[in-house]
Coordinates of C-alpha atoms in Angstrom, one line a residue:
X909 CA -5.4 13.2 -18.3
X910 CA -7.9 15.4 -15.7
X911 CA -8.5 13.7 -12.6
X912 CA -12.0 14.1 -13.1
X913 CA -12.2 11.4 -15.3
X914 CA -12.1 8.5 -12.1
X915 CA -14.5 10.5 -10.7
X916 CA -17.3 8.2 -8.9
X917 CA -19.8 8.2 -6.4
X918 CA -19.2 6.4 -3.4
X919 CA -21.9 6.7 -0.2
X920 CA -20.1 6.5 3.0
X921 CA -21.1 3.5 4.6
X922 CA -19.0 1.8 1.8
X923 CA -16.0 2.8 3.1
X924 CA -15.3 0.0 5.5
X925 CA -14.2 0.8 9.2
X926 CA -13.6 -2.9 10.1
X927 CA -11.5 -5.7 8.2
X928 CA -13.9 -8.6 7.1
X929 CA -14.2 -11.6 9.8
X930 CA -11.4 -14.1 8.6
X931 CA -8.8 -12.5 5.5
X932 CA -10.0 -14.8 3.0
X933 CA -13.9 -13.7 3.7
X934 CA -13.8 -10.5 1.8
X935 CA -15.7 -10.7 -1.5
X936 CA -13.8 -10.9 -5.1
X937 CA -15.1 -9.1 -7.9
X938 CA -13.5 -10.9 -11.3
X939 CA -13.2 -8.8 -14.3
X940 CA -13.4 -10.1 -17.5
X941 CA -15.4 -9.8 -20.5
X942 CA -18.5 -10.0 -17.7
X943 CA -18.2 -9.7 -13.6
X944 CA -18.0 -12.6 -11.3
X945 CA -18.6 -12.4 -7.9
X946 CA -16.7 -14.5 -5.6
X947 CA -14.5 -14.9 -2.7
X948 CA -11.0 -14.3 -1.9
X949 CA -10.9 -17.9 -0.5
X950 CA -11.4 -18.6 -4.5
X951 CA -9.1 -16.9 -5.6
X952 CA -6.6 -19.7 -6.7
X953 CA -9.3 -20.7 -9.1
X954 CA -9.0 -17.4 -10.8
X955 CA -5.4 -17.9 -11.5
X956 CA -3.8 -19.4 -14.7
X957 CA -1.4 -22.4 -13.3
X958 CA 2.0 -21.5 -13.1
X959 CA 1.1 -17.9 -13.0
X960 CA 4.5 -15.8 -10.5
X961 CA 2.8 -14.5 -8.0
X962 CA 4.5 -11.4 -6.3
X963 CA 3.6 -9.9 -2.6
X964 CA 4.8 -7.3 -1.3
X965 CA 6.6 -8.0 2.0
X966 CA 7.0 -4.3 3.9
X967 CA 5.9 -4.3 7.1
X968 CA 3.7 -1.4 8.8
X969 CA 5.8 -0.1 11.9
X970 CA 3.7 1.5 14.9
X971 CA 4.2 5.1 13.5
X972 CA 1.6 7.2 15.7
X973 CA 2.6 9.0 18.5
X974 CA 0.4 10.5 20.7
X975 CA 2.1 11.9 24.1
X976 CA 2.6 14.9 26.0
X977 CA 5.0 17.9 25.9
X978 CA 7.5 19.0 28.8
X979 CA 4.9 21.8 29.0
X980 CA 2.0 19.3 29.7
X981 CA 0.6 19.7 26.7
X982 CA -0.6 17.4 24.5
X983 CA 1.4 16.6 20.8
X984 CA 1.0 13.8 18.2
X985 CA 4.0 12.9 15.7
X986 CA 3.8 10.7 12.9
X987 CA 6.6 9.0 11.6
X988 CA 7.0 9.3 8.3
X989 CA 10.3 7.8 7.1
X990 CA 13.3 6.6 8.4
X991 CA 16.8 8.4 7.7
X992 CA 20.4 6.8 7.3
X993 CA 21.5 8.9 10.4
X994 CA 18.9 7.5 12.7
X995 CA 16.3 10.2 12.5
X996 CA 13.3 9.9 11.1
X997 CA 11.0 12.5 8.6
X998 CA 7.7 13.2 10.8
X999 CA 4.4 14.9 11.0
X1000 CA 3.4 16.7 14.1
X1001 CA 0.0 18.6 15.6
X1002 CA 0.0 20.1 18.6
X1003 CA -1.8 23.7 20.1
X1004 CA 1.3 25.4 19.4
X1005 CA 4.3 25.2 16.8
X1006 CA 7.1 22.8 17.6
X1007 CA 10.7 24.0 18.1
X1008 CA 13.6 22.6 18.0
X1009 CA 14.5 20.6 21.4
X1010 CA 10.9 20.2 22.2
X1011 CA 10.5 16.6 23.7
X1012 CA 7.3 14.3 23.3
X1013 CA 6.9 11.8 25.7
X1014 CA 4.7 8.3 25.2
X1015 CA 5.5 6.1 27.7
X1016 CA 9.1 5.0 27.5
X1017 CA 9.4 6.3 24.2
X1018 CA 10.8 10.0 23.9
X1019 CA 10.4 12.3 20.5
X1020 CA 13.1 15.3 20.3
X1021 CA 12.1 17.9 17.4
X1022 CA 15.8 18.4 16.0
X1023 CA 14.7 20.6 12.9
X1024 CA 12.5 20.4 10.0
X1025 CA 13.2 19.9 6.3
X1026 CA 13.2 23.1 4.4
X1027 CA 11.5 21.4 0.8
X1028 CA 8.4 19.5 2.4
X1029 CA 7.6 20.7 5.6
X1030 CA 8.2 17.9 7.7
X1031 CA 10.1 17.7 10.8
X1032 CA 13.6 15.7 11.7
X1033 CA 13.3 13.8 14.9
X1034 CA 15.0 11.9 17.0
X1035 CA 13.6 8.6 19.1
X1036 CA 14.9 7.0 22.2
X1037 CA 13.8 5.4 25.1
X1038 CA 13.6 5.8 28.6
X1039 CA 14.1 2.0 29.6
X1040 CA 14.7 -1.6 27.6
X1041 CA 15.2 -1.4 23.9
X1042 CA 14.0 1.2 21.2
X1043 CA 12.0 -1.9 19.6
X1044 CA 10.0 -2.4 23.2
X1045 CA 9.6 1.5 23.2
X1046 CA 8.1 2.1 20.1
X1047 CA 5.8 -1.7 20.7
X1048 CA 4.4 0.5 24.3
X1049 CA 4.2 4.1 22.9
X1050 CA 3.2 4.4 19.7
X1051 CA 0.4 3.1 17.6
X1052 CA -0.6 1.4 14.4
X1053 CA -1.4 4.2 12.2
X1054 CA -4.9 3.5 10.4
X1055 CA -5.8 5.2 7.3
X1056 CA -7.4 8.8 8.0
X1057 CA -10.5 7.1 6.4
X1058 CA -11.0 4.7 8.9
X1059 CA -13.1 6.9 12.2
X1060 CA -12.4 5.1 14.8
X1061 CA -9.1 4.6 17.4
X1062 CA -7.0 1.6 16.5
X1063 CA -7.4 -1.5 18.6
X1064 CA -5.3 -5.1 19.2
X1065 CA -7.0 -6.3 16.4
X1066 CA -5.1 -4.2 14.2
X1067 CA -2.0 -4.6 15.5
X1068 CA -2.3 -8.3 13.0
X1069 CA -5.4 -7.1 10.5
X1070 CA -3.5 -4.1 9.4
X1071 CA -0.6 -6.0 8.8
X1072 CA 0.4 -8.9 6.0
X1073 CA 1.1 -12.7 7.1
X1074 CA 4.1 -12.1 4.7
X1075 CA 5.6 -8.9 6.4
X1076 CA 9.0 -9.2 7.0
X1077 CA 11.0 -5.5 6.5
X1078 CA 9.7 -3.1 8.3
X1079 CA 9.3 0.7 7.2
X1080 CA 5.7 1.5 5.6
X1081 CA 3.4 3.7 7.5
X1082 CA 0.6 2.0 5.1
X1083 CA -0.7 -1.1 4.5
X1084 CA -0.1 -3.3 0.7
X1085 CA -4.1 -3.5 1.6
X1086 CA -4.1 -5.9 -1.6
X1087 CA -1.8 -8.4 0.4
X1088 CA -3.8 -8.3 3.5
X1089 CA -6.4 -10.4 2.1
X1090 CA -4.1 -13.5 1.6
X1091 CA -3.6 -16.3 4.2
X1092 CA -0.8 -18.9 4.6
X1093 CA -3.1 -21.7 3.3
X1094 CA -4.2 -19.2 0.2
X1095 CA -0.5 -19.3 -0.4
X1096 CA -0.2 -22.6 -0.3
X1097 CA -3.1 -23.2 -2.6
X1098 CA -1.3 -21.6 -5.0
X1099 CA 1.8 -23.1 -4.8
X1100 CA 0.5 -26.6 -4.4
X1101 CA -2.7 -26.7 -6.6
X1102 CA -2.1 -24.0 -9.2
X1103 CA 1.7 -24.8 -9.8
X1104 CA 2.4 -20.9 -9.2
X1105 CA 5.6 -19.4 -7.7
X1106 CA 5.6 -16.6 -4.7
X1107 CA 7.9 -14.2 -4.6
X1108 CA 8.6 -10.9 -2.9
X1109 CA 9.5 -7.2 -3.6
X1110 CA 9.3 -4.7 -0.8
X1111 CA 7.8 -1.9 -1.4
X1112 CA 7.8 0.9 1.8
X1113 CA 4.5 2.6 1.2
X1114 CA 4.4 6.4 2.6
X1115 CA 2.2 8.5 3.6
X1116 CA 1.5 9.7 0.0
X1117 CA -0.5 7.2 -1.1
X1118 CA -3.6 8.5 0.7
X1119 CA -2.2 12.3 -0.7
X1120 CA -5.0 13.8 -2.8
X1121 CA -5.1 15.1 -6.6
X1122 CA -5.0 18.5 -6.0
X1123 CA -4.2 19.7 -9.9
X1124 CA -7.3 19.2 -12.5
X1125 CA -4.6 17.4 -15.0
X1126 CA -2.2 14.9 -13.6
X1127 CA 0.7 15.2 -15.1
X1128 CA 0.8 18.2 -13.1
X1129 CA 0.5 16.4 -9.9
X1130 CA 3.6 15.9 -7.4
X1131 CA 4.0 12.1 -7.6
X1132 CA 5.2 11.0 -4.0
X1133 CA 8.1 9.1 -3.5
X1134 CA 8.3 5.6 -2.2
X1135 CA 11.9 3.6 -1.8
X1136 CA 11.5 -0.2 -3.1
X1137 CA 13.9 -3.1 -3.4
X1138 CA 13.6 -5.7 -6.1
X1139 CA 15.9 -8.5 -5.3
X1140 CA 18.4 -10.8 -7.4
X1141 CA 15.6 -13.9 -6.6
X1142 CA 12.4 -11.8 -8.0
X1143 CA 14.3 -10.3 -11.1
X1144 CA 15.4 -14.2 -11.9
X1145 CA 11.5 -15.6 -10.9
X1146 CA 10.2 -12.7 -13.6
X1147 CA 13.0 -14.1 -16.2
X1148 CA 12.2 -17.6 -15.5
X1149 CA 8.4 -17.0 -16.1
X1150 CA 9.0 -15.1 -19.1
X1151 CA 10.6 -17.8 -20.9
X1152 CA 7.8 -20.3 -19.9
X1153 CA 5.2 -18.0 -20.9
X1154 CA 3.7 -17.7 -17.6
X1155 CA 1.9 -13.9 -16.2
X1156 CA 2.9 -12.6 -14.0
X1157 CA -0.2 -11.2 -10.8
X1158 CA 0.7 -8.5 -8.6
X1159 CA -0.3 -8.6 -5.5
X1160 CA -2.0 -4.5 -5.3
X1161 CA -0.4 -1.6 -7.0
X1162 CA 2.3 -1.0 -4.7
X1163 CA 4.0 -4.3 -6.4
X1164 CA 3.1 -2.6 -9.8
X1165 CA 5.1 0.2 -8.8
X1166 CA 7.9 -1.6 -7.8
X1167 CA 8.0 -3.9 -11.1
X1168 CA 7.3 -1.5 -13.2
X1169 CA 9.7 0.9 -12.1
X1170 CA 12.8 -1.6 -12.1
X1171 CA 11.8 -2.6 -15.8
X1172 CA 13.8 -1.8 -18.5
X1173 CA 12.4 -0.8 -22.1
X1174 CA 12.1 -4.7 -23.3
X1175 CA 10.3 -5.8 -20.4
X1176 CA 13.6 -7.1 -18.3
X1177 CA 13.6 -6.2 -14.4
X1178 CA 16.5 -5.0 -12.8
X1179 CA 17.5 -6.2 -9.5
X1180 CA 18.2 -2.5 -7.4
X1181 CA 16.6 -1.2 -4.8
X1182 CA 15.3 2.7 -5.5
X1183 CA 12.8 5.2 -5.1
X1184 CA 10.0 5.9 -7.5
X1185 CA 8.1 8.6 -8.0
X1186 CA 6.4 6.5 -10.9
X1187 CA 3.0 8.0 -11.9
X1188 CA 0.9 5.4 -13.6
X1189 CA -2.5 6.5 -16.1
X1190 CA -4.0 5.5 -18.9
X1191 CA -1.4 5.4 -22.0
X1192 CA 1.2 4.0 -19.8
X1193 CA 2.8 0.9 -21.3
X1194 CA 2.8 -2.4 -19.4
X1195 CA 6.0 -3.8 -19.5
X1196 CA 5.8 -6.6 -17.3
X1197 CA 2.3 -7.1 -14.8
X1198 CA -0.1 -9.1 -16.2
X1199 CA -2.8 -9.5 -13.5
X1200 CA -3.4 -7.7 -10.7
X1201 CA -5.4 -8.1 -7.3
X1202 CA -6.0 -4.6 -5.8
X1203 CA -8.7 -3.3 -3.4
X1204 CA -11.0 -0.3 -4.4
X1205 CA -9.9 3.0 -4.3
X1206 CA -10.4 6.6 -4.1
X1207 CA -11.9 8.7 -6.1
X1208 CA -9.8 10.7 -8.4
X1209 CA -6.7 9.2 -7.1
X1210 CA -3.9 8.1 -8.6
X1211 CA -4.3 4.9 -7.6
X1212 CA -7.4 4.3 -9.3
X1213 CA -5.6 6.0 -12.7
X1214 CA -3.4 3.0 -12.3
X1215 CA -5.9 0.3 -12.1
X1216 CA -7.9 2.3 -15.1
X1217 CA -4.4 2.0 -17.2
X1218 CA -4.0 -1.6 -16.5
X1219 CA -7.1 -2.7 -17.6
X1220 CA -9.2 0.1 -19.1
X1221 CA -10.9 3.0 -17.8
X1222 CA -14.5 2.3 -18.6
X1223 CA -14.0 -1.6 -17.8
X1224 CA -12.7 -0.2 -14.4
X1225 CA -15.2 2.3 -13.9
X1226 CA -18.5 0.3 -15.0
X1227 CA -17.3 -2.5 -12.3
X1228 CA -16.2 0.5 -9.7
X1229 CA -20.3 0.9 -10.6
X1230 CA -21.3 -2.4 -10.1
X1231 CA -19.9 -3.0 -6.9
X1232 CA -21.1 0.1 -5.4
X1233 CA -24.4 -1.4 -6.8
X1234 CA -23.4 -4.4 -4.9
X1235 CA -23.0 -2.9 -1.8
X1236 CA -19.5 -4.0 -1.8
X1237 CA -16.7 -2.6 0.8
X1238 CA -14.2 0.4 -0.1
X1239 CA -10.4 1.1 0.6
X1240 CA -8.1 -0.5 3.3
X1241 CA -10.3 -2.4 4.9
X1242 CA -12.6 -3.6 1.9
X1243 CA -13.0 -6.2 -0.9
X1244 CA -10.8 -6.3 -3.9
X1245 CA -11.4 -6.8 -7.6
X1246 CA -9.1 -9.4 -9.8
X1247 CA -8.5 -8.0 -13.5
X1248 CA -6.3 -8.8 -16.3
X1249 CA -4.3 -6.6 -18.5
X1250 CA -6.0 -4.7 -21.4
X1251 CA -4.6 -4.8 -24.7
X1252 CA -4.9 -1.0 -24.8
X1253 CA -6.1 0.8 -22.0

């Protein structure tokens, strides 16, 4: 399918640059046969009792580093993924090429270029740190690493808006933006009034998920990879709400990836943990998501092919209309949009 076809116009000032006051103050667009408007503090209304709710519990790790060469120069590395050895995959900018042995210092923390990866262009490194632990290096050197969308320097706000109140296993260099909406009394809500169980999946999300469609037909893109882990506990909650006829909400697409990807054919998920490279548009078959809560998203993006295969690509597209219309808030940052499953997207 082109890419052109979740085309949409989206005026700047849409694209929000600050989180909402309080999580659960962002609005809620609910699609259905018509739109509601509502709150993500009313969310737990919108969901059928008993209903397994899965989050996804990666945590965002303080990936930006912005320091200073031997030379006196001025670097930046962004950490990209961490490697069995110890090293990690990383971006870098700097005046000049980066060789090998070329340190970057940010306060206690040290960056030594060891190579770079001859398939994707990105460069091994090394971390350590001058004094106390790695952990207190990377907390006083590096920063949170906001979406290139977002114009502005990061701030100790961030540090918790950017990040879950479910976050538990570190390694994303993105937020689950869906998740960052919920609170612990949202949770509860939904455990206490609506009957539902929580679980978790964890889903690292990379760098790629802000990578643009480059190619006019998708199946021509280069799907990025993401590792996941779907436990023993989440495959049994999926089971057990199966045989009580309960749906199943995902928490933003990254947990679509995840389920999706460890289903087999009949709709049974696999405890593993993976990587995907799992490219989602309309004709894709649904094996086990039901629901989902997701932000808005870019344009042409593959992302927003997701959403438009889950529940329809006109549906999506009309209420990706309506809530520019609205004046709603776009991406990381923004509101987010409850639908349900189309028969045949």
């Amino acid at each position: 399918m082109r890419a052109s076809a979740f085309a949409y116009d989206l005026p700047p000032e849409l694209i929000a640059q600050e989180p909402a006051p309080e999580r659960d103050a962002a609005r809620l667009m609910v699609v259905g046969d018509a739109l509601e408007h509502a709150r993500i503090a009313e969310l737990a209304s919108f969901v059928p009792r008993g209903s397994l709710v899965v989050v996804n519990d990666t945590k965002v790790i303080r990936a930006r580093i912005v320091g200073t060469k031997e030379s006196g120069g001025k670097a930046e590395v962004f950490l990209v993924r961490r490697l069995a050895d110890g090293t990690w995959q990383a971006m870098t900018k700097a005046s000049k090429p980066m060789r090998p042995g070329t340190r970057v210092t940010s306060g206690p923390l040290v960056v030594t270029i060891e190579g770079r990866e001859p398939n994707d262009g990105l460069f091994l490194v090394r971390l350590a740190a001058t004094s106390g632990t790695l952990d207190e290096a990377l907390a006083a050197g590096a920063r949170m690493p906001l979406p290139p969308y977002i114009k502005r320097t990061p701030t100790e706000a961030d540090e918790a808006r950017y990040q879950t109140v479910f976050a538990k296993t570190d390694g994303a260099v993105a937020a689950p933006t869906a998740g960052l909406h919920l609170t612990e009394a949202l949770l509860a809500r939904l455990r206490d009034e609506r009957g539902c169980e929580v679980d978790a999946c964890t889903l690292h999300v990379g760098l790629g998920t802000f990578q643009p469609v480059t190619t006019e037909d998708l199946d021509d893109h280069a799907m990025h990879s993401e590792p996941f882990v779907v436990t023993p506990s989440l495959a049994a909650s999926v089971a057990r709400a199966r045989e009580r006829g309960a749906p199943v909400l995902a928490i933003g697409t990254t947990v679509v990836r995840a389920l999706e990807s460890a289903a087999t054919e009949g709709g049974h998920v696999r405890a593993c943990a993976e990587e995907t490279r799992i490219l989602i548009q309309p004709g894709y078959r649904f094996r086990v998501v039901d629901r989902l809560l997701t932000n808005f998203h870019l344009p042409e993006s593959t992302l927003l092919a997701l959403v438009s295969a889950f529940a329809g690509t006109e549906r999506v597209l009309a209420a990706y209309r309506a809530a520019v219309a609205a004046r709603y808030r776009f991406f990381s940052y923004g509101d987010a949009m409850l639908l349900s499953r189309a028969e045949a997207a």
